[in-house]
Short mmCIF file of C-alpha atoms in Angstrom, two decimals:
data_model
loop_
_atom_site.label_atom_id
_atom_site.label_comp_id
_atom_site.label_asym_id
_atom_site.label_seq_id
_atom_site.Cartn_x
_atom_site.Cartn_y
_atom_site.Cartn_z
CA MET A 273 -11.14 -26.47 -63.71
CA ARG A 274 -11.64 -28.70 -60.60
CA VAL A 275 -11.00 -26.90 -57.34
CA THR A 276 -9.42 -29.10 -54.67
CA ARG A 277 -9.14 -28.48 -50.91
CA ALA A 278 -5.58 -27.52 -51.10
CA SER A 279 -6.15 -24.71 -53.62
CA MET A 280 -9.64 -23.64 -52.27
CA SER A 281 -9.79 -19.86 -51.84
CA LEU A 282 -12.21 -17.11 -52.66
CA ASP A 283 -9.93 -15.65 -55.38
CA ASP A 284 -9.87 -18.97 -57.27
CA LEU A 285 -13.68 -19.35 -56.84
CA GLN A 286 -14.31 -15.84 -58.14
CA ASN A 287 -12.06 -16.56 -61.15
CA LEU A 288 -13.94 -19.69 -61.78
CA PHE A 289 -17.33 -17.91 -61.88
CA GLN A 290 -15.99 -15.15 -64.03
CA THR A 291 -14.48 -17.64 -66.50
CA GLY A 292 -17.56 -19.84 -66.72
CA ILE A 293 -19.91 -16.84 -67.24
CA GLU A 294 -17.72 -15.26 -69.87
CA SER A 295 -17.44 -18.52 -71.76
CA CYS A 296 -21.19 -19.02 -71.76
CA THR A 297 -22.13 -15.46 -72.75
CA SER A 298 -19.47 -15.41 -75.51
CA ASP A 299 -20.84 -18.57 -77.07
CA ASN A 300 -24.48 -17.32 -77.05
CA PRO A 301 -24.79 -13.52 -76.52
CA ALA A 302 -28.59 -13.68 -76.94
CA ASN A 303 -28.82 -15.72 -73.74
CA ARG A 304 -26.86 -13.49 -71.46
CA ASP A 305 -29.99 -12.27 -69.65
CA GLY A 306 -32.26 -15.27 -70.32
CA PRO A 307 -33.12 -18.16 -68.08
CA GLU A 308 -30.26 -20.29 -69.36
CA GLU A 309 -27.81 -18.27 -67.37
CA ALA A 310 -29.10 -19.80 -64.17
CA SER A 311 -28.62 -23.28 -65.52
CA ASP A 312 -25.13 -22.43 -66.67
CA PHE A 313 -24.30 -21.17 -63.18
CA GLU A 314 -25.79 -24.33 -61.58
CA ARG A 315 -23.80 -26.47 -64.04
CA LEU A 316 -20.58 -24.72 -63.02
CA MET A 317 -21.28 -24.80 -59.21
CA GLY A 318 -22.63 -28.36 -59.15
CA PRO A 319 -19.23 -30.13 -58.73
CA VAL A 320 -17.63 -27.33 -56.73
CA LEU A 321 -20.36 -26.55 -54.19
CA PRO A 322 -20.03 -29.69 -51.95
CA GLU A 323 -16.31 -29.39 -51.57
CA CYS A 324 -16.71 -25.62 -51.07
CA LEU A 325 -19.15 -26.16 -48.18
CA GLU A 326 -16.97 -28.82 -46.58
CA VAL A 327 -13.97 -26.63 -46.65
CA ARG A 328 -16.10 -23.70 -45.24
CA CYS A 329 -17.18 -25.97 -42.33
CA GLN A 330 -13.61 -27.00 -41.67
CA VAL A 331 -12.40 -23.30 -41.59
CA GLN A 332 -15.31 -22.34 -39.27
CA ASP A 333 -14.49 -25.31 -36.95
CA SER A 334 -10.83 -24.19 -36.78
CA ASP A 335 -11.94 -20.69 -35.75
CA CYS A 336 -14.34 -21.94 -33.01
CA ARG A 337 -13.51 -21.23 -29.42
CA THR A 338 -15.03 -22.41 -26.16
CA ASP A 339 -16.11 -19.88 -23.58
CA SER A 340 -16.04 -20.12 -19.78
CA PHE A 341 -19.43 -21.97 -19.75
CA GLY A 342 -18.30 -24.61 -22.21
CA THR A 343 -20.35 -23.18 -25.17
CA LEU A 344 -18.75 -23.56 -28.57
CA LEU A 345 -18.53 -20.20 -30.31
CA ARG A 346 -17.42 -19.17 -33.84
CA PRO A 347 -16.76 -15.82 -35.48
CA LEU A 348 -19.59 -14.26 -37.49
CA SER A 349 -19.27 -14.40 -41.32
CA ARG A 350 -19.42 -11.22 -43.37
CA TYR A 351 -23.02 -11.99 -44.32
CA GLU A 352 -24.01 -12.59 -40.82
CA VAL A 353 -22.41 -9.33 -39.82
CA SER A 354 -24.25 -7.33 -42.42
CA ALA A 355 -27.55 -9.09 -41.57
CA ALA A 356 -27.09 -8.34 -37.85
CA ILE A 357 -26.39 -4.69 -38.55
CA LYS A 358 -29.32 -4.35 -40.82
CA TYR A 359 -31.66 -6.05 -38.22
CA ALA A 360 -30.25 -3.93 -35.40
CA SER A 361 -30.59 -0.75 -37.41
CA ALA A 362 -34.18 -1.61 -38.25
CA CYS A 363 -35.10 -2.30 -34.72
CA GLY A 364 -33.29 0.73 -33.43
CA ALA A 365 -35.64 2.89 -35.57
CA ALA A 366 -38.62 1.72 -33.64
CA ALA A 367 -37.18 1.84 -30.13
CA LEU A 368 -33.92 2.96 -28.52
CA PRO A 369 -31.38 0.14 -28.20
CA SER A 370 -30.05 -0.75 -24.78
CA SER A 371 -26.41 0.04 -23.83
CA ALA A 372 -25.34 -3.66 -24.54
CA GLN A 373 -27.04 -3.65 -27.93
CA GLY A 374 -25.46 -0.34 -28.81
CA THR A 375 -22.09 -1.62 -27.94
CA ILE A 376 -22.49 -4.76 -30.02
CA LEU A 377 -23.70 -2.78 -32.98
CA ARG A 378 -20.71 -0.35 -32.95
CA LYS A 379 -18.35 -3.42 -32.63
CA LEU A 380 -20.01 -5.04 -35.73
CA ARG A 381 -19.83 -1.87 -37.78
CA LEU A 382 -16.20 -1.45 -36.88
CA ARG A 383 -15.38 -5.01 -37.89
CA ARG A 384 -17.09 -4.61 -41.17
CA GLU A 385 -15.25 -1.36 -41.89
CA ARG A 386 -11.88 -2.96 -41.05
CA CYS A 387 -12.66 -5.93 -43.41
CA GLN A 388 -13.70 -3.58 -46.17
CA SER A 389 -10.54 -1.39 -45.77
CA GLY A 390 -8.27 -4.34 -45.21
CA ILE A 391 -7.13 -3.13 -41.76
CA GLN A 392 -5.76 -5.87 -39.62
CA GLY A 393 -6.37 -6.26 -35.84
CA LEU A 394 -3.87 -5.99 -33.06
CA ASP A 395 -2.86 -9.67 -33.40
CA PHE A 396 -1.13 -8.95 -36.70
CA VAL A 397 1.23 -6.25 -35.36
CA ASP A 398 4.75 -6.61 -36.74
CA HIS A 399 6.78 -7.20 -33.68
CA ASN A 400 10.11 -6.61 -35.47
CA SER A 401 9.19 -2.94 -35.86
CA LEU A 402 9.04 -2.47 -32.06
CA THR A 403 12.04 -0.67 -30.52
CA SER A 404 14.09 -3.03 -28.61
CA LEU A 405 15.89 -2.21 -25.34
CA PRO A 406 19.43 -1.02 -25.45
CA PRO A 407 22.06 -3.69 -24.78
CA GLN A 408 23.02 -4.09 -21.18
CA LEU A 409 26.60 -3.17 -20.44
CA PRO A 410 28.68 -5.70 -18.45
CA PRO A 411 29.24 -4.65 -14.82
CA GLN A 412 32.61 -2.95 -14.32
CA LEU A 413 34.70 -3.80 -11.25
CA PRO A 414 35.87 -0.83 -9.16
CA GLN A 415 39.51 0.12 -9.53
CA SER A 416 42.04 -0.87 -6.88
CA SER A 417 42.76 2.90 -6.19
CA ILE A 418 39.11 3.43 -5.34
CA LEU A 419 39.06 0.54 -2.87
CA ASN A 420 42.19 1.80 -1.30
CA LEU A 421 40.62 5.29 -0.78
CA LEU A 422 37.54 3.71 0.73
CA LYS A 423 39.65 1.67 3.15
CA SER A 424 41.77 4.70 4.19
CA ILE A 425 38.68 6.64 5.53
CA ARG A 426 39.09 7.06 9.28
CA THR A 427 35.98 6.67 11.52
CA THR A 428 35.34 6.92 15.24
CA PRO A 429 35.19 3.40 16.79
CA TYR A 430 31.77 2.54 18.19
CA GLU A 431 33.18 1.84 21.65
CA THR A 432 34.30 5.51 21.99
CA SER A 433 31.56 7.23 20.02
CA PHE A 434 28.60 9.24 21.13
CA LEU A 435 26.26 6.66 19.79
CA SER A 436 27.74 4.06 22.11
CA ARG A 437 27.15 6.30 25.15
CA LEU A 438 23.54 6.89 24.00
CA CYS A 439 22.63 3.25 23.08
CA GLY A 440 25.12 1.35 25.21
CA ARG A 441 28.14 -0.48 24.26
CA ARG A 442 26.29 -3.76 23.96
CA LEU A 443 22.92 -3.82 22.26
CA SER A 444 20.78 -6.08 24.37
CA THR A 445 17.25 -7.23 23.86
CA ASP A 446 14.83 -5.43 26.25
CA SER A 447 12.77 -7.62 28.57
CA GLY A 448 9.17 -6.66 28.62
CA LEU A 449 9.15 -5.09 25.21
CA VAL A 450 5.62 -3.63 24.47
CA ALA A 451 5.97 -1.83 21.19
CA VAL A 452 8.44 -0.33 18.66
CA ASP A 453 7.78 2.98 16.81
CA TRP A 454 10.08 3.87 13.82
CA GLU A 455 8.01 6.65 12.37
CA THR A 456 7.71 9.31 15.15
CA ARG A 457 9.99 12.32 14.82
CA SER A 458 10.12 14.59 17.87
CA PRO A 459 11.45 18.18 18.10
CA TRP A 460 14.46 16.93 20.02
CA MET A 461 15.35 14.51 17.25
CA GLU A 462 15.03 17.19 14.69
CA LEU A 463 17.25 19.51 16.67
CA MET A 464 19.98 16.83 16.98
CA THR A 465 19.83 16.32 13.19
CA ASP A 466 20.17 20.10 12.66
CA VAL A 467 23.17 20.21 15.02
CA ARG A 468 24.96 17.44 13.24
CA GLU A 469 24.27 18.92 9.80
CA HIS A 470 25.55 22.35 10.88
CA TYR A 471 28.72 20.84 12.30
CA SER A 472 29.35 19.01 9.06
CA TYR A 473 28.80 22.13 6.97
CA ALA A 474 31.06 24.18 9.30
CA HIS A 475 33.85 21.42 9.35
CA PRO A 476 33.73 19.93 5.92
CA ALA A 477 37.39 18.67 6.17
CA SER A 478 36.81 16.72 9.39
CA SER A 479 35.71 13.19 9.36
CA GLN A 480 31.97 12.78 9.85
CA SER A 481 30.27 9.92 11.67
CA PHE A 482 26.83 8.83 10.52
CA GLU A 483 24.38 7.62 13.20
CA ASP A 484 21.80 4.97 12.48
CA PRO A 485 18.22 6.05 13.22
CA LEU A 486 16.84 4.64 16.44
CA PRO A 487 13.20 3.68 17.13
CA ILE A 488 11.09 4.72 20.14
CA ARG A 489 10.67 1.57 22.24
CA TYR A 490 7.94 1.01 24.78
CA VAL A 491 8.98 -1.38 27.55
CA SER A 492 8.11 -2.27 31.19
CA LEU A 493 9.82 -0.70 34.07
CA GLN A 494 13.37 -2.12 34.77
CA PRO A 495 15.72 -1.40 37.68
CA SER A 496 18.12 0.39 35.36
CA HIS A 497 15.33 2.90 34.44
CA LEU A 498 14.77 4.04 38.05
CA PRO A 499 17.23 6.97 38.17
CA GLN A 500 15.99 8.49 34.98
CA VAL A 501 12.30 7.92 35.84
CA HIS A 502 12.77 9.66 39.33
CA GLU A 503 14.51 12.54 37.58
CA LEU A 504 11.69 12.99 34.93
CA LEU A 505 8.97 12.79 37.55
CA ALA A 506 10.73 15.31 39.77
CA ARG A 507 10.87 17.67 36.84
CA VAL A 508 7.30 17.26 35.79
CA PHE A 509 5.52 16.91 39.22
CA TRP A 510 7.54 17.36 42.51
CA ASP A 511 10.55 16.22 44.31
CA GLY A 512 10.74 13.02 46.48
CA ILE A 513 8.80 10.64 44.12
CA ASP A 514 9.95 7.04 44.44
CA VAL A 515 8.40 4.25 42.37
CA SER A 516 10.98 1.56 43.11
CA ASP A 517 8.36 -0.53 44.94
CA LEU A 518 6.51 -0.99 41.67
CA LEU A 519 9.24 -3.49 40.66
CA GLN A 520 7.75 -5.97 43.14
CA SER A 521 4.08 -5.71 41.91
CA SER A 522 3.73 -6.80 38.30
CA PRO A 523 5.59 -4.15 36.42
CA GLU A 524 4.72 -5.75 33.13
CA ARG A 525 1.10 -4.83 33.74
CA CYS A 526 1.45 -1.61 35.73
CA SER A 527 4.15 0.39 33.72
CA VAL A 528 4.89 1.59 30.26
CA ILE A 529 8.31 3.35 29.70
CA ALA A 530 9.12 5.11 26.41
CA MET A 531 12.81 4.82 25.52
CA TYR A 532 14.95 6.42 22.87
CA GLY A 533 18.16 4.46 22.90
CA LYS A 534 19.00 4.48 26.65
CA VAL A 535 17.19 7.65 27.44
CA VAL A 536 13.75 7.53 29.22
CA ILE A 537 11.46 10.00 27.39
CA GLY A 538 8.14 9.03 28.95
CA VAL A 539 6.63 7.27 31.90
CA ALA A 540 3.10 5.85 32.47
CA LEU A 541 2.53 4.03 35.85
CA LEU A 542 -0.30 2.28 37.73
CA SER A 543 -0.36 2.01 41.45
CA SER A 544 -0.92 -1.76 41.34
CA ALA A 545 -2.48 -4.48 39.05
CA GLN A 546 -5.41 -4.76 41.55
CA GLU A 547 -6.20 -1.10 42.14
CA THR A 548 -5.43 0.09 38.50
CA TYR A 549 -5.00 3.70 39.51
CA ILE A 550 -2.88 5.89 37.23
CA THR A 551 -0.38 7.60 39.52
CA TYR A 552 1.90 9.31 37.00
CA LEU A 553 1.84 10.02 33.26
CA ALA A 554 4.76 12.27 32.07
CA VAL A 555 6.81 13.04 28.93
CA ARG A 556 10.24 14.50 28.78
CA ALA A 557 10.59 18.12 27.51
CA GLY A 558 11.40 18.16 23.76
CA TRP A 559 9.23 15.06 23.13
CA HIS A 560 5.74 16.60 23.39
CA ASN A 561 3.20 16.60 20.58
CA CYS A 562 4.47 13.33 19.30
CA GLN A 563 1.63 11.05 20.50
CA ILE A 564 4.03 9.54 23.04
CA ALA A 565 1.61 10.09 26.02
CA THR A 566 -1.27 8.79 23.88
CA THR A 567 0.68 5.65 23.02
CA MET A 568 1.74 4.98 26.54
CA LEU A 569 -1.78 5.37 27.83
CA TYR A 570 -3.15 3.12 25.13
CA HIS A 571 -0.80 0.29 25.94
CA LEU A 572 -1.42 0.75 29.75
CA ILE A 573 -5.18 0.33 29.16
CA MET A 574 -4.62 -2.69 26.87
CA LEU A 575 -2.40 -4.39 29.50
CA ASN A 576 -5.40 -4.28 31.92
CA PRO A 577 -8.43 -5.06 29.76
CA TYR A 578 -10.83 -6.27 32.50
CA SER A 579 -10.44 -3.58 35.14
CA ASP A 580 -11.80 -0.10 35.61
CA ILE A 581 -8.95 2.53 35.52
CA THR A 582 -9.22 5.63 37.70
CA LEU A 583 -7.05 8.68 38.13
CA HIS A 584 -7.01 12.36 39.38
CA VAL A 585 -6.08 15.19 37.04
CA ALA A 586 -5.77 18.95 37.79
CA ALA A 587 -8.73 21.00 36.78
CA ASN A 588 -6.63 23.17 34.41
CA ASN A 589 -4.49 20.31 32.96
CA PRO A 590 -4.78 19.90 29.20
CA ALA A 591 -4.33 16.12 29.72
CA MET A 592 -8.15 16.14 30.45
CA LEU A 593 -8.67 16.15 26.67
CA LEU A 594 -6.43 13.11 26.26
CA TYR A 595 -8.33 11.16 28.95
CA ASN A 596 -11.70 12.13 27.31
CA ARG A 597 -10.58 10.77 23.95
CA PHE A 598 -10.05 7.30 25.66
CA GLY A 599 -13.51 7.37 27.29
CA PHE A 600 -12.64 8.53 30.89
CA LYS A 601 -15.59 10.22 32.52
CA ALA A 602 -15.52 12.66 35.40
CA GLU A 603 -17.09 11.20 38.62
CA GLU A 604 -16.02 13.68 41.33
CA PHE A 605 -14.54 17.14 41.76
CA VAL A 606 -12.13 17.27 44.63
CA VAL A 607 -11.26 20.69 46.14
CA GLY A 608 -7.61 21.08 47.33
CA PHE A 609 -6.54 17.64 46.16
CA TYR A 610 -2.98 18.87 45.30
CA GLU A 611 -2.46 21.22 48.22
CA ASP A 612 0.01 18.89 50.05
CA TYR A 613 1.99 18.34 46.84
CA LEU A 614 2.23 21.53 44.91
CA ASP A 615 3.96 24.83 45.79
CA SER A 616 1.62 27.67 46.56
CA GLN A 617 3.15 29.68 43.65
CA SER A 618 2.47 26.81 41.22
CA ARG A 619 0.29 27.59 38.20
CA ALA A 620 -1.30 24.19 38.33
CA SER A 621 -4.82 24.04 39.91
CA MET A 622 -4.95 22.65 43.44
CA ASN A 623 -8.43 21.17 42.58
CA ALA A 624 -8.81 17.94 40.60
CA PHE A 625 -11.22 15.83 38.78
CA ARG A 626 -11.51 12.07 39.59
CA LEU A 627 -11.92 10.18 36.26
CA ARG A 628 -12.86 6.59 35.56
CA LEU A 629 -12.72 4.42 32.48
CA ARG A 630 -15.44 1.70 32.90
CA ARG A 631 -14.67 -1.60 31.29
#
């Protein structure tokens, strides 16, 4: 009946106790409840108990883990779990347990119920019962007829397309690039998209050319921009404006030009790097309400961080709100400032405010 380490288990130990007690009680039924029963139990447990305790220590050592602080921890035994639940329940009757104590008590009770019902934890899930992914099909090569159809599609060469006239035949890097905006969508851009979609719906049989989206680029004034800049300023302000002399006085600090492809859609100019007076701020029609003027004014201010910036704005010009958001303050009200520039029938006010942004 000797129990070795290899055969040590609770079932064998229970069978050993049951066999020993039955053999003792069957020999002497009168001593079943007498004091000799304890001596029989001690006699049976005497040779088994040392090895049982040794194996128990080995099992506990194998289950020990080290936490992040280097402390050696081991799982609680069933007796320790029951004792902890009993102690916590007794203490909870006198005072309300804390949230941490309540959480520990619930976990201990759950662990005891699982052990009693034989439910295993998540570590013992049968992975073979999980649904596996469907097998991946090998990639199929396109048929030669499909490739021939794709190659037979006729497209407009870039050199003779509308996109080349808009962007130029040779895409060159802009000198004096300030910023690039890929997110803004203006009413003009939406209109052009609708025109192309309407044409494709009306002529489904004709070949369609797809245009790559273009960003709005903010650059310094270049000689190639002058014709479009003069045209834009004449449309927004008055005829005869010439800013070509600005090319000789630090255009990288005194100008911000908004470009869509090769089209000038916005202008922001200073008189000079020394005076820092905003002479013109204009946006092409169809590109309003897109934060283009705000972006140009922001970069123009950032290009001159150590100088006060001044300007005049008509008294009824909504741009006053834009300048106020950037911190411009009115210093003077000038009567008849625009009398020499505006037509007498113009709706713009002849009076102006002088604004200053102090740095």
